[in-house]
Amino acid sequence: MERRRKKQRRSSNVSEEVNSAEWKFISMTEQEEDLIFRMYRLVGDRWDLIAGRVPGRKPEEIERFWIMRHRQEAFARYASRAKYG
């Protein structure tokens, strides 16, 4: 039991918080965007699987691209629910 607690403490110290304002826009080709969109519809937010299909891209890049690209859409949906819901 003690060993598990030590592991949990160590892993919690490793987490880093990233401010999305510091992100730079990631440009993707039209083919990459299309592939990411289609893969997202198939597998959801499993960025490692999607990145495996997009040569030269890391899962973090794919996720960051998706978030930045769809941020306003998500915000608009949230705002409309909050307004009427």
GROMACS .gro file of N, CA and C in nm:
model
  255
    1MET      N    1   0.081  -0.119   0.000
    1MET     CA    2   0.000   0.000   0.000
    1MET      C    3   0.086   0.126   0.000
    2GLU      N    4   0.192   0.124   0.079
    2GLU     CA    5   0.281   0.239   0.087
    2GLU      C    6   0.345   0.269  -0.049
    3ARG      N    7   0.379   0.164  -0.121
    3ARG     CA    8   0.441   0.182  -0.252
    3ARG      C    9   0.347   0.256  -0.347
    4ARG      N   10   0.221   0.222  -0.344
    4ARG     CA   11   0.122   0.286  -0.430
    4ARG      C   12   0.111   0.435  -0.398
    5ARG      N   13   0.110   0.469  -0.272
    5ARG     CA   14   0.101   0.610  -0.233
    5ARG      C   15   0.220   0.689  -0.283
    6LYS      N   16   0.338   0.631  -0.273
    6LYS     CA   17   0.458   0.700  -0.322
    6LYS      C   18   0.448   0.724  -0.471
    7LYS      N   19   0.402   0.625  -0.547
    7LYS     CA   20   0.388   0.641  -0.692
    7LYS      C   21   0.288   0.751  -0.724
    8GLN      N   22   0.177   0.754  -0.651
    8GLN     CA   23   0.076   0.856  -0.676
    8GLN      C   24   0.131   0.995  -0.647
    9ARG      N   25   0.207   1.009  -0.542
    9ARG     CA   26   0.264   1.140  -0.509
    9ARG      C   27   0.362   1.183  -0.617
   10ARG      N   28   0.445   1.092  -0.664
   10ARG     CA   29   0.541   1.127  -0.768
   10ARG      C   30   0.473   1.171  -0.896
   11SER      N   31   0.372   1.097  -0.939
   11SER     CA   32   0.306   1.131  -1.064
   11SER      C   33   0.233   1.264  -1.057
   12SER      N   34   0.181   1.300  -0.940
   12SER     CA   35   0.109   1.427  -0.929
   12SER      C   36   0.203   1.546  -0.935
   13ASN      N   37   0.330   1.527  -0.901
   13ASN     CA   38   0.427   1.636  -0.906
   13ASN      C   39   0.472   1.666  -1.049
   14VAL      N   40   0.451   1.572  -1.139
   14VAL     CA   41   0.501   1.586  -1.275
   14VAL      C   42   0.410   1.672  -1.361
   15SER      N   43   0.284   1.683  -1.326
   15SER     CA   44   0.189   1.753  -1.412
   15SER      C   45   0.228   1.899  -1.432
   16GLU      N   46   0.211   1.944  -1.557
   16GLU     CA   47   0.239   2.082  -1.591
   16GLU      C   48   0.112   2.145  -1.646
   17GLU      N   49   0.091   2.268  -1.613
   17GLU     CA   50  -0.025   2.338  -1.665
   17GLU      C   51   0.021   2.422  -1.783
   18VAL      N   52  -0.049   2.411  -1.893
   18VAL     CA   53  -0.014   2.484  -2.013
   18VAL      C   54  -0.122   2.586  -2.041
   19ASN      N   55  -0.082   2.708  -2.059
   19ASN     CA   56  -0.175   2.816  -2.089
   19ASN      C   57  -0.200   2.818  -2.239
   20SER      N   58  -0.324   2.807  -2.281
   20SER     CA   59  -0.355   2.802  -2.424
   20SER      C   60  -0.321   2.933  -2.495
   21ALA      N   61  -0.307   3.042  -2.422
   21ALA     CA   62  -0.269   3.169  -2.483
   21ALA      C   63  -0.125   3.164  -2.535
   22GLU      N   64  -0.045   3.072  -2.481
   22GLU     CA   65   0.093   3.058  -2.525
   22GLU      C   66   0.107   2.973  -2.650
   23TRP      N   67   0.001   2.905  -2.690
   23TRP     CA   68   0.007   2.818  -2.806
   23TRP      C   69   0.018   2.899  -2.933
   24LYS      N   70   0.098   2.851  -3.024
   24LYS     CA   71   0.106   2.911  -3.156
   24LYS      C   72   0.017   2.828  -3.247
   25PHE      N   73  -0.043   2.895  -3.346
   25PHE     CA   74  -0.131   2.824  -3.437
   25PHE      C   75  -0.051   2.721  -3.515
   26ILE      N   76  -0.104   2.601  -3.525
   26ILE     CA   77  -0.040   2.494  -3.599
   26ILE      C   78  -0.105   2.486  -3.735
   27SER      N   79  -0.026   2.507  -3.839
   27SER     CA   80  -0.085   2.501  -3.973
   27SER      C   81  -0.080   2.357  -4.023
   28MET      N   82  -0.189   2.316  -4.082
   28MET     CA   83  -0.202   2.182  -4.139
   28MET      C   84  -0.240   2.197  -4.285
   29THR      N   85  -0.200   2.100  -4.363
   29THR     CA   86  -0.242   2.100  -4.503
   29THR      C   87  -0.390   2.063  -4.508
   30GLU      N   88  -0.451   2.088  -4.621
   30GLU     CA   89  -0.592   2.055  -4.638
   30GLU      C   90  -0.615   1.905  -4.622
   31GLN      N   91  -0.520   1.825  -4.672
   31GLN     CA   92  -0.531   1.680  -4.661
   31GLN      C   93  -0.522   1.636  -4.514
   32GLU      N   94  -0.430   1.699  -4.438
   32GLU     CA   95  -0.417   1.665  -4.296
   32GLU      C   96  -0.544   1.701  -4.220
   33GLU      N   97  -0.599   1.820  -4.247
   33GLU     CA   98  -0.722   1.862  -4.180
   33GLU      C   99  -0.836   1.766  -4.209
   34ASP      N  100  -0.848   1.727  -4.335
   34ASP     CA  101  -0.955   1.635  -4.374
   34ASP      C  102  -0.938   1.501  -4.304
   35LEU      N  103  -0.816   1.450  -4.301
   35LEU     CA  104  -0.789   1.322  -4.236
   35LEU      C  105  -0.817   1.330  -4.085
   36ILE      N  106  -0.775   1.438  -4.022
   36ILE     CA  107  -0.798   1.455  -3.878
   36ILE      C  108  -0.948   1.460  -3.850
   37PHE      N  109  -1.023   1.533  -3.930
   37PHE     CA  110  -1.167   1.544  -3.911
   37PHE      C  111  -1.234   1.407  -3.924
   38ARG      N  112  -1.197   1.333  -4.031
   38ARG     CA  113  -1.257   1.201  -4.053
   38ARG      C  114  -1.219   1.104  -3.942
   39MET      N  115  -1.094   1.106  -3.900
   39MET     CA  116  -1.050   1.017  -3.793
   39MET      C  117  -1.118   1.052  -3.660
   40TYR      N  118  -1.138   1.181  -3.635
   40TYR     CA  119  -1.204   1.222  -3.512
   40TYR      C  120  -1.348   1.168  -3.507
   41ARG      N  121  -1.416   1.172  -3.622
   41ARG     CA  122  -1.551   1.117  -3.626
   41ARG      C  123  -1.553   0.967  -3.599
   42LEU      N  124  -1.445   0.898  -3.640
   42LEU     CA  125  -1.438   0.753  -3.619
   42LEU      C  126  -1.399   0.714  -3.477
   43VAL      N  127  -1.293   0.778  -3.425
   43VAL     CA  128  -1.234   0.732  -3.299
   43VAL      C  129  -1.247   0.832  -3.185
   44GLY      N  130  -1.301   0.950  -3.212
   44GLY     CA  131  -1.314   1.051  -3.106
   44GLY      C  132  -1.181   1.117  -3.076
   45ASP      N  133  -1.159   1.153  -2.950
   45ASP     CA  134  -1.038   1.228  -2.914
   45ASP      C  135  -0.921   1.137  -2.876
   46ARG      N  136  -0.903   1.032  -2.949
   46ARG     CA  137  -0.789   0.943  -2.927
   46ARG      C  138  -0.674   0.993  -3.016
   47TRP      N  139  -0.610   1.098  -2.967
   47TRP     CA  140  -0.512   1.172  -3.046
   47TRP      C  141  -0.393   1.086  -3.089
   48ASP      N  142  -0.355   0.988  -3.008
   48ASP     CA  143  -0.243   0.903  -3.045
   48ASP      C  144  -0.277   0.818  -3.168
   49LEU      N  145  -0.401   0.771  -3.178
   49LEU     CA  146  -0.442   0.695  -3.297
   49LEU      C  147  -0.446   0.784  -3.420
   50ILE      N  148  -0.500   0.903  -3.403
   50ILE     CA  149  -0.510   0.996  -3.515
   50ILE      C  150  -0.370   1.035  -3.563
   51ALA      N  151  -0.280   1.065  -3.468
   51ALA     CA  152  -0.144   1.105  -3.505
   51ALA      C  153  -0.070   0.992  -3.577
   52GLY      N  154  -0.105   0.869  -3.547
   52GLY     CA  155  -0.044   0.756  -3.615
   52GLY      C  156  -0.077   0.752  -3.763
   53ARG      N  157  -0.185   0.817  -3.802
   53ARG     CA  158  -0.227   0.822  -3.943
   53ARG      C  159  -0.180   0.947  -4.016
   54VAL      N  160  -0.131   1.045  -3.941
   54VAL     CA  161  -0.084   1.170  -4.001
   54VAL      C  162   0.068   1.172  -3.988
   55PRO      N  163   0.139   1.146  -4.097
   55PRO     CA  164   0.285   1.137  -4.089
   55PRO      C  165   0.351   1.265  -4.038
   56GLY      N  166   0.444   1.249  -3.945
   56GLY     CA  167   0.522   1.362  -3.895
   56GLY      C  168   0.453   1.447  -3.790
   57ARG      N  169   0.336   1.405  -3.743
   57ARG     CA  170   0.265   1.483  -3.642
   57ARG      C  171   0.258   1.407  -3.511
   58LYS      N  172   0.272   1.481  -3.401
   58LYS     CA  173   0.263   1.422  -3.267
   58LYS      C  174   0.119   1.435  -3.217
   59PRO      N  175   0.079   1.346  -3.124
   59PRO     CA  176  -0.057   1.356  -3.069
   59PRO      C  177  -0.086   1.493  -3.008
   60GLU      N  178   0.013   1.553  -2.944
   60GLU     CA  179  -0.007   1.684  -2.882
   60GLU      C  180  -0.038   1.790  -2.987
   61GLU      N  181   0.030   1.782  -3.103
   61GLU     CA  182   0.004   1.878  -3.210
   61GLU      C  183  -0.138   1.863  -3.264
   62ILE      N  184  -0.180   1.739  -3.282
   62ILE     CA  185  -0.313   1.713  -3.335
   62ILE      C  186  -0.419   1.766  -3.238
   63GLU      N  187  -0.402   1.736  -3.110
   63GLU     CA  188  -0.498   1.782  -3.010
   63GLU      C  189  -0.502   1.934  -3.003
   64ARG      N  190  -0.386   1.996  -3.002
   64ARG     CA  191  -0.380   2.142  -2.995
   64ARG      C  192  -0.446   2.204  -3.118
   65PHE      N  193  -0.420   2.148  -3.236
   65PHE     CA  194  -0.483   2.196  -3.359
   65PHE      C  195  -0.635   2.184  -3.348
   66TRP      N  196  -0.682   2.069  -3.301
   66TRP     CA  197  -0.827   2.046  -3.290
   66TRP      C  198  -0.891   2.146  -3.194
   67ILE      N  199  -0.828   2.166  -3.081
   67ILE     CA  200  -0.883   2.259  -2.981
   67ILE      C  201  -0.887   2.400  -3.036
   68MET      N  202  -0.779   2.443  -3.098
   68MET     CA  203  -0.774   2.580  -3.149
   68MET      C  204  -0.872   2.600  -3.265
   69ARG      N  205  -0.886   2.497  -3.346
   69ARG     CA  206  -0.973   2.507  -3.463
   69ARG      C  207  -1.121   2.508  -3.424
   70HIS      N  208  -1.154   2.432  -3.320
   70HIS     CA  209  -1.294   2.416  -3.284
   70HIS      C  210  -1.332   2.491  -3.156
   71ARG      N  211  -1.246   2.575  -3.107
   71ARG     CA  212  -1.272   2.648  -2.982
   71ARG      C  213  -1.396   2.736  -2.993
   72GLN      N  214  -1.407   2.812  -3.101
   72GLN     CA  215  -1.520   2.904  -3.114
   72GLN      C  216  -1.651   2.829  -3.132
   73GLU      N  217  -1.648   2.716  -3.204
   73GLU     CA  218  -1.769   2.635  -3.220
   73GLU      C  219  -1.816   2.583  -3.085
   74ALA      N  220  -1.721   2.532  -3.007
   74ALA     CA  221  -1.755   2.479  -2.875
   74ALA      C  222  -1.807   2.589  -2.785
   75PHE      N  223  -1.746   2.707  -2.790
   75PHE     CA  224  -1.789   2.819  -2.708
   75PHE      C  225  -1.931   2.862  -2.747
   76ALA      N  226  -1.960   2.865  -2.876
   76ALA     CA  227  -2.093   2.906  -2.921
   76ALA      C  228  -2.199   2.808  -2.872
   77ARG      N  229  -2.168   2.677  -2.876
   77ARG     CA  230  -2.262   2.577  -2.827
   77ARG      C  231  -2.284   2.593  -2.677
   78TYR      N  232  -2.175   2.614  -2.603
   78TYR     CA  233  -2.185   2.631  -2.458
   78TYR      C  234  -2.266   2.756  -2.425
   79ALA      N  235  -2.240   2.864  -2.494
   79ALA     CA  236  -2.308   2.991  -2.466
   79ALA      C  237  -2.458   2.978  -2.494
   80SER      N  238  -2.494   2.908  -2.600
   80SER     CA  239  -2.637   2.895  -2.632
   80SER      C  240  -2.707   2.807  -2.529
   81ARG      N  241  -2.640   2.703  -2.479
   81ARG     CA  242  -2.699   2.618  -2.375
   81ARG      C  243  -2.715   2.696  -2.246
   82ALA      N  244  -2.614   2.775  -2.209
   82ALA     CA  245  -2.619   2.851  -2.085
   82ALA      C  246  -2.729   2.958  -2.091
   83LYS      N  247  -2.749   3.014  -2.209
   83LYS     CA  248  -2.847   3.119  -2.225
   83LYS      C  249  -2.990   3.065  -2.213
   84TYR      N  250  -3.013   2.948  -2.272
   84TYR     CA  251  -3.150   2.895  -2.276
   84TYR      C  252  -3.173   2.777  -2.181
   85GLY      N  253  -3.066   2.730  -2.116
   85GLY     CA  254  -3.083   2.607  -2.046
   85GLY      C  255  -3.087   2.607  -1.903
   0.00000   0.00000   0.00000
